[in-house]
Short mmCIF file of C-alpha atoms and ligand atoms in Angstrom, two decimals:
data_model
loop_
_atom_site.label_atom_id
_atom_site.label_comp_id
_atom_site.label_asym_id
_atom_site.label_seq_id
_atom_site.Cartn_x
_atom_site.Cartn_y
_atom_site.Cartn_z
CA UNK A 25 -31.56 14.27 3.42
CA UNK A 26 -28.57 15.87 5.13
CA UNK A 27 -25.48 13.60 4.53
CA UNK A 28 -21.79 13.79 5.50
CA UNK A 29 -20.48 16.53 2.75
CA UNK A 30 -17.16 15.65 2.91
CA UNK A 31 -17.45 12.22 0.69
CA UNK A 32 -18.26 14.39 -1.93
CA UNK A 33 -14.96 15.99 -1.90
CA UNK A 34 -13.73 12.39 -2.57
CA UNK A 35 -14.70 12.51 -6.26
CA UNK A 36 -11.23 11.15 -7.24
CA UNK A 37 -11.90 7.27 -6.98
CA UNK A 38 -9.15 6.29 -9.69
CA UNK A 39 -11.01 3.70 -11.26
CA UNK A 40 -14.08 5.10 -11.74
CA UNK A 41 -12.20 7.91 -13.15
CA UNK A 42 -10.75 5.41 -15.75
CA UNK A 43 -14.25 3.99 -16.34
CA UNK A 44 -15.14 8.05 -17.53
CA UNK A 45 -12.41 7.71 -19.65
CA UNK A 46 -11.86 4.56 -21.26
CA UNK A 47 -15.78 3.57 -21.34
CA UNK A 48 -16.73 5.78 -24.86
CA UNK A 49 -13.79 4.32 -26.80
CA UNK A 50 -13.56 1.00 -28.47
CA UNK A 51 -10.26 -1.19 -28.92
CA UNK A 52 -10.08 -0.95 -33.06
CA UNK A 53 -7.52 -4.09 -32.67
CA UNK A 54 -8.80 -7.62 -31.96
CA UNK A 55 -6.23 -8.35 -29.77
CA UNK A 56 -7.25 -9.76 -25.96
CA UNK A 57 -7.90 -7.61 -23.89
CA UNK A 58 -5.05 -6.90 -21.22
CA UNK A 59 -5.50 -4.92 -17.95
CA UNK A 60 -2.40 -3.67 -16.54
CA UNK A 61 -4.53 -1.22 -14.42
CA UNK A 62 -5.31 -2.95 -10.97
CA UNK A 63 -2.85 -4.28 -8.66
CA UNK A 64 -4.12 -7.46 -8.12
CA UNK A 65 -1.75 -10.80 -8.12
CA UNK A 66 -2.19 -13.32 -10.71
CA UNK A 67 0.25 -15.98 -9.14
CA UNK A 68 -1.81 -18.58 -6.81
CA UNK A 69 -1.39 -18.42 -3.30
CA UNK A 70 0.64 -21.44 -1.84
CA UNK A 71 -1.53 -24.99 -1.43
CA UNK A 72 -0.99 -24.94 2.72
CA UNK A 73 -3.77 -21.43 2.09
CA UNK A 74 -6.53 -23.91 0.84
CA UNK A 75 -5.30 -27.08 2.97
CA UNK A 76 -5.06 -24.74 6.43
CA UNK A 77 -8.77 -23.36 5.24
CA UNK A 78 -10.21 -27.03 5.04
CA UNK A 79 -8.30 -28.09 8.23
CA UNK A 80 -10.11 -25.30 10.23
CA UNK A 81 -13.68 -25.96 8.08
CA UNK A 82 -15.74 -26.71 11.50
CA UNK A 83 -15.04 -23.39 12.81
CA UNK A 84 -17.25 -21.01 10.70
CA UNK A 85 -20.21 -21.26 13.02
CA UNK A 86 -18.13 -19.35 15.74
CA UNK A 87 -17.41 -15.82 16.48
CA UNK A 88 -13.82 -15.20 15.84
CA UNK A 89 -11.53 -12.28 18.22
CA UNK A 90 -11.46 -9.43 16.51
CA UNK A 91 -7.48 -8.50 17.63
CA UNK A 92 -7.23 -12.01 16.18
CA UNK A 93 -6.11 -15.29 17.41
CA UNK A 94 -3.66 -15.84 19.96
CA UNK A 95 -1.55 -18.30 17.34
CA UNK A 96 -2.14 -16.08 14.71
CA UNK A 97 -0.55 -13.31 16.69
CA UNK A 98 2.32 -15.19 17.54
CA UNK A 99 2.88 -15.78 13.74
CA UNK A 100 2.68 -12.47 13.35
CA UNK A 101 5.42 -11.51 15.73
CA UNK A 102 7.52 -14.02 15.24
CA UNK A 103 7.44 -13.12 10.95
CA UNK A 104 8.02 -9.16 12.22
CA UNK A 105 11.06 -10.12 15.17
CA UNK A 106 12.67 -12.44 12.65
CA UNK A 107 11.86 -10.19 9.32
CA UNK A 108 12.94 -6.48 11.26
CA UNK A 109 15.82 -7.86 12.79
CA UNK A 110 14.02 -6.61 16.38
CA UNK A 111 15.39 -7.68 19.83
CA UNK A 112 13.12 -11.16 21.23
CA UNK A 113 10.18 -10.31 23.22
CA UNK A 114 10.60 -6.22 21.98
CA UNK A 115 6.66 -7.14 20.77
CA UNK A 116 4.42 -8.64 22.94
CA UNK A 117 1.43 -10.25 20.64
CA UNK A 118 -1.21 -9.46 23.21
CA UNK A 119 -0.17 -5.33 23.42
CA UNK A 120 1.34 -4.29 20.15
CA UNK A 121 -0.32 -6.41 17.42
CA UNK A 122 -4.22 -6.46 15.88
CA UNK A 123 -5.34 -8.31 13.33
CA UNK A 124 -7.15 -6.55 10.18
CA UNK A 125 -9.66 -8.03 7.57
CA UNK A 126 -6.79 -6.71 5.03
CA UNK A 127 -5.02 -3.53 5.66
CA UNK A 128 -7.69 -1.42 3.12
CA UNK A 129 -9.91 -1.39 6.41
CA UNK A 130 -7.58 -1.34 8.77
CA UNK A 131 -5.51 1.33 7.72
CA UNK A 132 -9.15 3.70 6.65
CA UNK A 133 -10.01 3.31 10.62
CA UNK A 134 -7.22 3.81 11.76
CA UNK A 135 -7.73 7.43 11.23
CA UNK A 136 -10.60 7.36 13.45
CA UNK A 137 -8.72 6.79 16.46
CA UNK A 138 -5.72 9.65 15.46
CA UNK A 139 -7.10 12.19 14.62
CA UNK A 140 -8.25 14.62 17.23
CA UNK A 141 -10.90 17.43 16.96
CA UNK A 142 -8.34 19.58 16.97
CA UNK A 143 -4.57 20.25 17.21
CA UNK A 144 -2.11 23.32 17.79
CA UNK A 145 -5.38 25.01 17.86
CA UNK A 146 -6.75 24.36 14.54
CA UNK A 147 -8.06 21.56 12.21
CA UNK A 148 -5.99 18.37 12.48
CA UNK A 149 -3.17 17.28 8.90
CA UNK A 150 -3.05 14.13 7.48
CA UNK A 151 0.00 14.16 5.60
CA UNK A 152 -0.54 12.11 2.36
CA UNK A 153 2.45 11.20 0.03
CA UNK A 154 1.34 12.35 -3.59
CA UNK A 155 0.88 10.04 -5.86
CA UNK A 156 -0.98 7.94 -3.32
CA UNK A 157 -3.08 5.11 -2.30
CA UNK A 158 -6.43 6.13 -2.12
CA UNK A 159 -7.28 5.04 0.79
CA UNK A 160 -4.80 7.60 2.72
CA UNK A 161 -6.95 10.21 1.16
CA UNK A 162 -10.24 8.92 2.05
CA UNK A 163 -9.19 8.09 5.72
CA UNK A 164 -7.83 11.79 6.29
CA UNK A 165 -11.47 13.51 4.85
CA UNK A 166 -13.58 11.35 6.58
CA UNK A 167 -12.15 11.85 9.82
CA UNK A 168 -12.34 15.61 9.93
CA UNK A 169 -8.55 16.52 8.75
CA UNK A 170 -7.04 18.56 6.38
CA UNK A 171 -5.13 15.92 3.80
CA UNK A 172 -1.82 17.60 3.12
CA UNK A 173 -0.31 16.20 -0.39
CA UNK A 174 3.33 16.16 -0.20
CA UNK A 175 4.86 15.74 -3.82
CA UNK A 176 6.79 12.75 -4.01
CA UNK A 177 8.37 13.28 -7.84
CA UNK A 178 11.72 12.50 -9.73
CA UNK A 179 13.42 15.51 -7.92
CA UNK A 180 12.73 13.84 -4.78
CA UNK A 181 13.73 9.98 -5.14
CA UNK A 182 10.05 9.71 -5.30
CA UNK A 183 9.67 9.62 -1.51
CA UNK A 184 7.90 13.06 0.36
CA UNK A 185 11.05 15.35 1.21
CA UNK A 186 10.80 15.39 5.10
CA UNK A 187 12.99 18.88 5.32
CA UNK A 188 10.09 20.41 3.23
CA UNK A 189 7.43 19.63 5.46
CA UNK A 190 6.62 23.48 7.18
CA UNK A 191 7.16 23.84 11.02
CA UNK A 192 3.25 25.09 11.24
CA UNK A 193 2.20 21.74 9.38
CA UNK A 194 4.07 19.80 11.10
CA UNK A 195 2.43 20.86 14.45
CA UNK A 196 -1.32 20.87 13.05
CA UNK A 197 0.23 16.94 12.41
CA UNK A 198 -2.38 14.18 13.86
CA UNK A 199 -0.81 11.54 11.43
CA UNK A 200 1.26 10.71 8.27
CA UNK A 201 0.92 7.99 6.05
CA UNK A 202 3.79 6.61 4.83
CA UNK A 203 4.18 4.29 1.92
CA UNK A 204 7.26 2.09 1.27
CA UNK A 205 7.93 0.36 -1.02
CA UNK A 206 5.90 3.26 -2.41
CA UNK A 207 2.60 2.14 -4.73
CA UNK A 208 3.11 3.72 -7.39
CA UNK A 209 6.88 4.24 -7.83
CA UNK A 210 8.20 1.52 -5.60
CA UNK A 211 10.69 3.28 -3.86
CA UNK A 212 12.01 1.68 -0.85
CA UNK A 213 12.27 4.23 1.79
CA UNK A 214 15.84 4.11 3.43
CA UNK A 215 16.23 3.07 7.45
CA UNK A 216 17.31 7.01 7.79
CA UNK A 217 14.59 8.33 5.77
CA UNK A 218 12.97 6.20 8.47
CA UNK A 219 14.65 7.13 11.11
CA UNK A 220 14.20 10.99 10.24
CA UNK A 221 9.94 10.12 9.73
CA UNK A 222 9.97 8.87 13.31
CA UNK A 223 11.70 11.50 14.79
CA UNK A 224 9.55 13.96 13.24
CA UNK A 225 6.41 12.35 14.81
CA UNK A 226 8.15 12.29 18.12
CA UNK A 227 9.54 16.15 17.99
CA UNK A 228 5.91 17.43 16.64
CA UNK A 229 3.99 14.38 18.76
CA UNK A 230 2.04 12.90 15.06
CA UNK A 231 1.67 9.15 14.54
CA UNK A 232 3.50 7.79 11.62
CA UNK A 233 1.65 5.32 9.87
CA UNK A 234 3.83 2.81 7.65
CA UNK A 235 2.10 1.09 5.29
CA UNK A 236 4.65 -1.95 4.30
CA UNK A 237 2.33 -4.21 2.28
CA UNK A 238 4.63 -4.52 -0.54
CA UNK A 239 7.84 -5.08 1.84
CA UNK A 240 8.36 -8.86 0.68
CA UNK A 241 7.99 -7.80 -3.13
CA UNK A 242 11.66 -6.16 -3.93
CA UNK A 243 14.02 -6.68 -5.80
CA UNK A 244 17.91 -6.44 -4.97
CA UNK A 245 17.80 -5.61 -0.78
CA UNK A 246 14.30 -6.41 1.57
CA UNK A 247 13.30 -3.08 2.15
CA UNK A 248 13.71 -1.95 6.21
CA UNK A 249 10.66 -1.02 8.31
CA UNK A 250 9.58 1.58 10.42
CA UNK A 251 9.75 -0.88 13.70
CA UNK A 252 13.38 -1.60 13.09
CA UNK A 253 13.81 2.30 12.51
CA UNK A 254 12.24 2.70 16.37
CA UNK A 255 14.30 -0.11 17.34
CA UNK A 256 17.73 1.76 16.15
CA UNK A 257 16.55 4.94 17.56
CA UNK A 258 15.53 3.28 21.00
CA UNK A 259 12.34 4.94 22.38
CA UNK A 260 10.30 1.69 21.80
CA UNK A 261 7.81 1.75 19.48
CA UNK A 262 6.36 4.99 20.32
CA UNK A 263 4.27 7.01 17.87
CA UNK A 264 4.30 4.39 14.61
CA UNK A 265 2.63 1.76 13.60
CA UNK A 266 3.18 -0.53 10.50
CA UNK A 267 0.60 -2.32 8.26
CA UNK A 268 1.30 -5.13 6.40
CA UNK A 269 -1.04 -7.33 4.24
CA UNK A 270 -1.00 -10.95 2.88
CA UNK A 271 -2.30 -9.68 -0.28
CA UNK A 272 0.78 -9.50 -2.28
CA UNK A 273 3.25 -11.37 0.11
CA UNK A 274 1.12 -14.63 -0.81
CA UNK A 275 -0.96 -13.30 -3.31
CA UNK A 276 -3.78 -13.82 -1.00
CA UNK A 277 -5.56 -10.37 -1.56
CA UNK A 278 -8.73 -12.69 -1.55
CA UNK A 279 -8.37 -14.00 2.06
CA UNK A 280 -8.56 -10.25 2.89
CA UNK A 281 -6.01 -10.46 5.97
CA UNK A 282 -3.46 -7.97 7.20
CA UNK A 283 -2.36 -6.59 10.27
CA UNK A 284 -1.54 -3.62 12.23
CA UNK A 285 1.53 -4.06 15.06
CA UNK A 286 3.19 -0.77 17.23
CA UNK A 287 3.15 1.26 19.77
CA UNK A 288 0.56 -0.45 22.19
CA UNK A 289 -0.95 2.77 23.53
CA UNK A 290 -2.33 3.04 20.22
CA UNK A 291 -2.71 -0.38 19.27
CA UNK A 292 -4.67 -0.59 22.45
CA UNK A 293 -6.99 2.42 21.21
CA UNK A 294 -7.43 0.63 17.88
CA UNK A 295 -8.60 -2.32 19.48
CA UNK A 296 -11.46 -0.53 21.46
CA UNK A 297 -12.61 1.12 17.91
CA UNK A 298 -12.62 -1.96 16.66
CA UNK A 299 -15.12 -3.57 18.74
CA UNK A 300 -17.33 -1.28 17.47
CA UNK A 301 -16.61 -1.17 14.15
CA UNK A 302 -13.92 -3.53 12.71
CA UNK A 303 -14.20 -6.32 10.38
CA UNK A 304 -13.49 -9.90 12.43
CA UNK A 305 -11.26 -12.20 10.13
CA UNK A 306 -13.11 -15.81 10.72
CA UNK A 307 -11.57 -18.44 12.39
CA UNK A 308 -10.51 -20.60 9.30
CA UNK A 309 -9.14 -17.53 7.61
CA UNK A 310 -7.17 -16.38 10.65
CA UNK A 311 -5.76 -20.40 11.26
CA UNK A 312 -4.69 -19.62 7.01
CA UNK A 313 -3.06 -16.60 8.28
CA UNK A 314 -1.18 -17.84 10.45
CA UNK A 315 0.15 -20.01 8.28
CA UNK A 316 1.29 -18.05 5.53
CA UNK A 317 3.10 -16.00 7.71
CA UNK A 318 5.07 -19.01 9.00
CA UNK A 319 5.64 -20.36 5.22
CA UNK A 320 8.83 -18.27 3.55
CA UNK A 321 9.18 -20.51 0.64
CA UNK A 322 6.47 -19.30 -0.84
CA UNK A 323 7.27 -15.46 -0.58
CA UNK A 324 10.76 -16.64 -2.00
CA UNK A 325 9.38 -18.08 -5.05
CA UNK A 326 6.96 -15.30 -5.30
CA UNK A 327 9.87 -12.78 -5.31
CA UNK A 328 11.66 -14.65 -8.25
CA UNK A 329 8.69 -14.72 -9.97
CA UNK A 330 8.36 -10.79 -10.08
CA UNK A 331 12.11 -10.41 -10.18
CA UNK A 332 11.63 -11.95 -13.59
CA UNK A 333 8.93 -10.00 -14.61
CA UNK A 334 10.65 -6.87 -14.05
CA UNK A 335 14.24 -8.50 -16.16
CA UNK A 336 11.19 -8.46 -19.37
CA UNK A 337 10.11 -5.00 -18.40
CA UNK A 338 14.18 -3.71 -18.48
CA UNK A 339 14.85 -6.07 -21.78
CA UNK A 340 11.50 -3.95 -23.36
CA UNK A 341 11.59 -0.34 -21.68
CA UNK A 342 15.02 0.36 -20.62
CA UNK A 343 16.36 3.78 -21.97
CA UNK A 344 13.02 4.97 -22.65
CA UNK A 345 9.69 6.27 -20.60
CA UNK A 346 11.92 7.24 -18.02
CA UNK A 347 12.24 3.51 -17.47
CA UNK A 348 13.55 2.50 -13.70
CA UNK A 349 13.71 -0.74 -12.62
CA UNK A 350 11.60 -0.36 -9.44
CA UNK A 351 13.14 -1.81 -6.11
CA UNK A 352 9.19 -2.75 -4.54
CA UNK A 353 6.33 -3.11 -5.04
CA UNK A 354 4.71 -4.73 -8.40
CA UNK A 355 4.03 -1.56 -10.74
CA UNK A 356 6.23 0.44 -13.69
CA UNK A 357 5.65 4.16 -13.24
CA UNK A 358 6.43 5.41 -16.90
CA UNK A 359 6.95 8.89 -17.61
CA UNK A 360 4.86 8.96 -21.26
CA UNK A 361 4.28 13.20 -21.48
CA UNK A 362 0.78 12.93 -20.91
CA UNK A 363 -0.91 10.03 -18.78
CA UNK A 364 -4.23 10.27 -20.29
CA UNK A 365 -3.61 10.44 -23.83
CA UNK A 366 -1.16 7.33 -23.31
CA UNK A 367 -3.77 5.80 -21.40
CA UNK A 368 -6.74 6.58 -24.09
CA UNK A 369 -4.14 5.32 -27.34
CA UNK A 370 -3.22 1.85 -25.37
CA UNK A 371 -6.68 0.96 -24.97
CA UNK A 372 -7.91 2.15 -28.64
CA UNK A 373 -4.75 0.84 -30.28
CA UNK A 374 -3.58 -1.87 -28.00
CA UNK A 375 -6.52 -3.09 -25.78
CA UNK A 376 -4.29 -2.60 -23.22
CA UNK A 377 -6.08 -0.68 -19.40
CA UNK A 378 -3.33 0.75 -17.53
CA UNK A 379 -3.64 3.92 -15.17
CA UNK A 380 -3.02 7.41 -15.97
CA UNK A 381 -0.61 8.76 -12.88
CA UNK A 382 -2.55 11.99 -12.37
CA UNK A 383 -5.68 9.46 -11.48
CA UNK A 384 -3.69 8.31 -8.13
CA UNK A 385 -2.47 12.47 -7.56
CA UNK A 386 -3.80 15.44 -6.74
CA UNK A 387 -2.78 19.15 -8.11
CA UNK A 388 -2.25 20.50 -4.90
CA UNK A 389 1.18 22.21 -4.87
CA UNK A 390 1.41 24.87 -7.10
CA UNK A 391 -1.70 23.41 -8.97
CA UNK A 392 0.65 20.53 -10.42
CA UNK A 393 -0.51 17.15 -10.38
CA UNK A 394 2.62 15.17 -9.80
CA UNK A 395 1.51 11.94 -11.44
CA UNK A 396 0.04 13.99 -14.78
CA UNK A 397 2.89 12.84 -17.28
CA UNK A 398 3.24 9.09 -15.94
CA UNK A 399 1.20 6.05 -16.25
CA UNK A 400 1.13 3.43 -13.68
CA UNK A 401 0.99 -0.44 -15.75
CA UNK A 402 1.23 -3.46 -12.86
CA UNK A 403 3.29 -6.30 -13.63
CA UNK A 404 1.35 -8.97 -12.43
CA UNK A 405 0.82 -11.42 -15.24
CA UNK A 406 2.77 -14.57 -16.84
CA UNK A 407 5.49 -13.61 -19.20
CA UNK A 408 3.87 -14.50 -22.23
CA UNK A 409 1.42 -12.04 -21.32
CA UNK A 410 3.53 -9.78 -20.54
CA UNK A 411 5.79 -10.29 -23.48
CA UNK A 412 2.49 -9.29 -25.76
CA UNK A 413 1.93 -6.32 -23.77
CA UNK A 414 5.20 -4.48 -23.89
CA UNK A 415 5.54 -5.68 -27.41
CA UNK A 416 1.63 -3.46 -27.91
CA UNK A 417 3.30 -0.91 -25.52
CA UNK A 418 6.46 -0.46 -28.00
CA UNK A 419 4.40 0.07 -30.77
CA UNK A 420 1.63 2.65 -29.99
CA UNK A 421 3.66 4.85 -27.55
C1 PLP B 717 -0.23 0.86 -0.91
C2 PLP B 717 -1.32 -0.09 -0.58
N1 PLP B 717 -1.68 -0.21 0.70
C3 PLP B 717 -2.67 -1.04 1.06
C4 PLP B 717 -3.33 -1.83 0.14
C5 PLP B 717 -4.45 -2.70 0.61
O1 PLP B 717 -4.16 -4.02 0.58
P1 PLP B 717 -5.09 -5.11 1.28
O2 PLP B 717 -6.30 -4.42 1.79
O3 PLP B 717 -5.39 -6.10 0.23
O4 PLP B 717 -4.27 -5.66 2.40
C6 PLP B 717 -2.98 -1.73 -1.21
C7 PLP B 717 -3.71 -2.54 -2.21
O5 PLP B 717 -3.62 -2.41 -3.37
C8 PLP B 717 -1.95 -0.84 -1.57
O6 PLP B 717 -1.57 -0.71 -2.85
#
């Protein structure tokens, strides 16, 4: 049966990857299991989540809008005009906002709409930050582009260096994903570094894709955005578009609700796509939604709870594994020589999953996977949990 080719060149999945690796070997210590491997939130979402959910309980039978409510919308701008600093009324919820059933979706589709047959007369780049989230990977294959993997190491700040970028890939540019704070290093990408990203999609006419879900996890400054970037450089909001995600801001990544907002000539494209092929969030979930992103105490506790998490980390790591204390985001990126063998003894000696860093790479500059000598351990659990773990941690690596 003929089928589309290129998923096979998606062979990468990280976790299944892990699986491969982890799933011969057993733990010789009887100590609990620990997974430090996914980035999923162990803190419960705020009460008003299941309250708003019950309040809205008769409205499952109906068909909900797909761009998303018209209150839900609002919330959405008002969190983004109050959040970004942006000028009232600069974003109009009918023209420069969807909503998505979690950014995952929503930022895979996206793709769909961007990226041309061709462009500057040959097959279409999707510039990919490397280490990455898979997704970007998977959205640039499947839509017929050439995924460009730009090395974002210690040399670098751990963001892609812009000036790098060649002239000729630059034009063959149908879109960039951009990740910041960055999963897995949790760099916070500057509002120059911003700046710079924009006007590169402007200059070489590419859509910059910002993918802010961890922008309400930092720890010393809130990390700026790539709307208040276009707002400093004037222009609108041509060319980007930002995705943000209840997941971690409310540690909601079960209510599976995100949202796109930007330039509305593309927001407007989405939206068309979408009736063909997005994911509605119901009614109940979107009424939740809109709630959340009206509620900031939440997010506030939220951030102390990590901030906290991350003071253990420092008191356990600091001085060794390359140890940073991140400024986004919820992960450590260690630097341990060799990801896989560091991965393989924690889980023999210590029970303990985490990612290798070449799982979330690719070798694709010079043959050298960027992420090969890291792992990648998320800080998502209570502190006596984590406490045990970095104690493990000390003593195998
Ligand atoms: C960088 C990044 N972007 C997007 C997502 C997707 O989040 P969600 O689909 O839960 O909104 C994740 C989830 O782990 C992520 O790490």
């Amino acid at each position: 049966m003929p089928l589309n080719a290129e998923l096979d060149s998606l062979s990468d999945y990280p976790f299944e990857a892990l699986r491969a690796l982890l799933g011969p070997v057993t733990p010789r210590v009887n100590d609990e299991v620990i997974a430090m491997s996914v980035g999923e939130p162990q803190h419960q979402p705020p009460a008003l989540l299941a309250e708003t959910l019950a309040a809205h309980a008769h409205e499952w039978n109906k068909y909900p809008p797909m761009a998303g409510t018209p209150d839900l919308r609002q919330a959405i701008v008002d969190w983004l005009t109050w959040r970004y600093g942006l000028a009232s009324g600069a974003l109009d919820p009918e023209r420069h906002v969807a909503a998505l059933a979690g950014t995952k979706e929503g930022l895979y589709l996206f793709s769909t709409v961007v990226v041309p047959r061709e462009k500057a007369g040959r097959k279409p780049v999707v510039l990919v930050p490397n280490p990455y989230y898979l997704v970007y990977n998977g959205a640039a294959t499947m839509a017929g582009a050439h995924p460009v993997f730009l090395d974002a190491t210690r040399d670098n700040q751990f963001l892609p260096d812009l000036d790098a970028i060649p002239r000729g890939t630059l034009e063959r540019c149908a879109l960039f994903y951009l990740c910041s704070p960055s999963n897995p290093q949790g760099t916070i990408a500057s509002l120059d570094y911003l700046k710079k990203a924009v006007q590169l999609a402007r200059e070489y006419d590419f859509v910059l894709a910002a993918d802010e879900c961890y922008a309400e996890i930092y720890d010393a400054a809130p990390p700026p955005g790539a709307l208040e970037a276009c707002q400093a450089l004037g222009g609108g909001f041509d060319n980007v578009v930002v995705f943000h995600s209840l997941s971690k801001r409310s540690s909601a990544a079960g209510l599976r609700s995100g949202f796109v907002a930007g330039d509305p000539r593309l927001i407007g494209q989405f939206k068309r796509l979408r009736d063909f092929g997005g994911c509605q969030l119901p009614l109940p979930i979107q009424a939740a939604s809109a709630a959340l992103w009206r509620d900031e105490a939440h997010v506030i506790e939220n951030r102390a709870l990590y901030r906290r998490k991350f003071d253990l980390a420092e008191a356990a790591f600091a001085g060794r594994y390359g140890f940073y204390r991140p400024a986004g985001g919820f992960f450590l990126w260690l630097d341990v020589g060799d990801g896989e063998q560091a991965c393989l003894r924690l889980w023999r000696d210590a029970a303990i999953r985490v990612l290798p860093g070449g799982y979330t790479a690719r070798a694709a500059n010079a043959g050298v996977n960027p992420g090969r000598e890291y792992i990648r351990l998320a800080i998502v659990h209570d502190e006596a949990t984590l406490d045990a773990a970095f104690a493990r941690i000390s003593r195998v690596l």
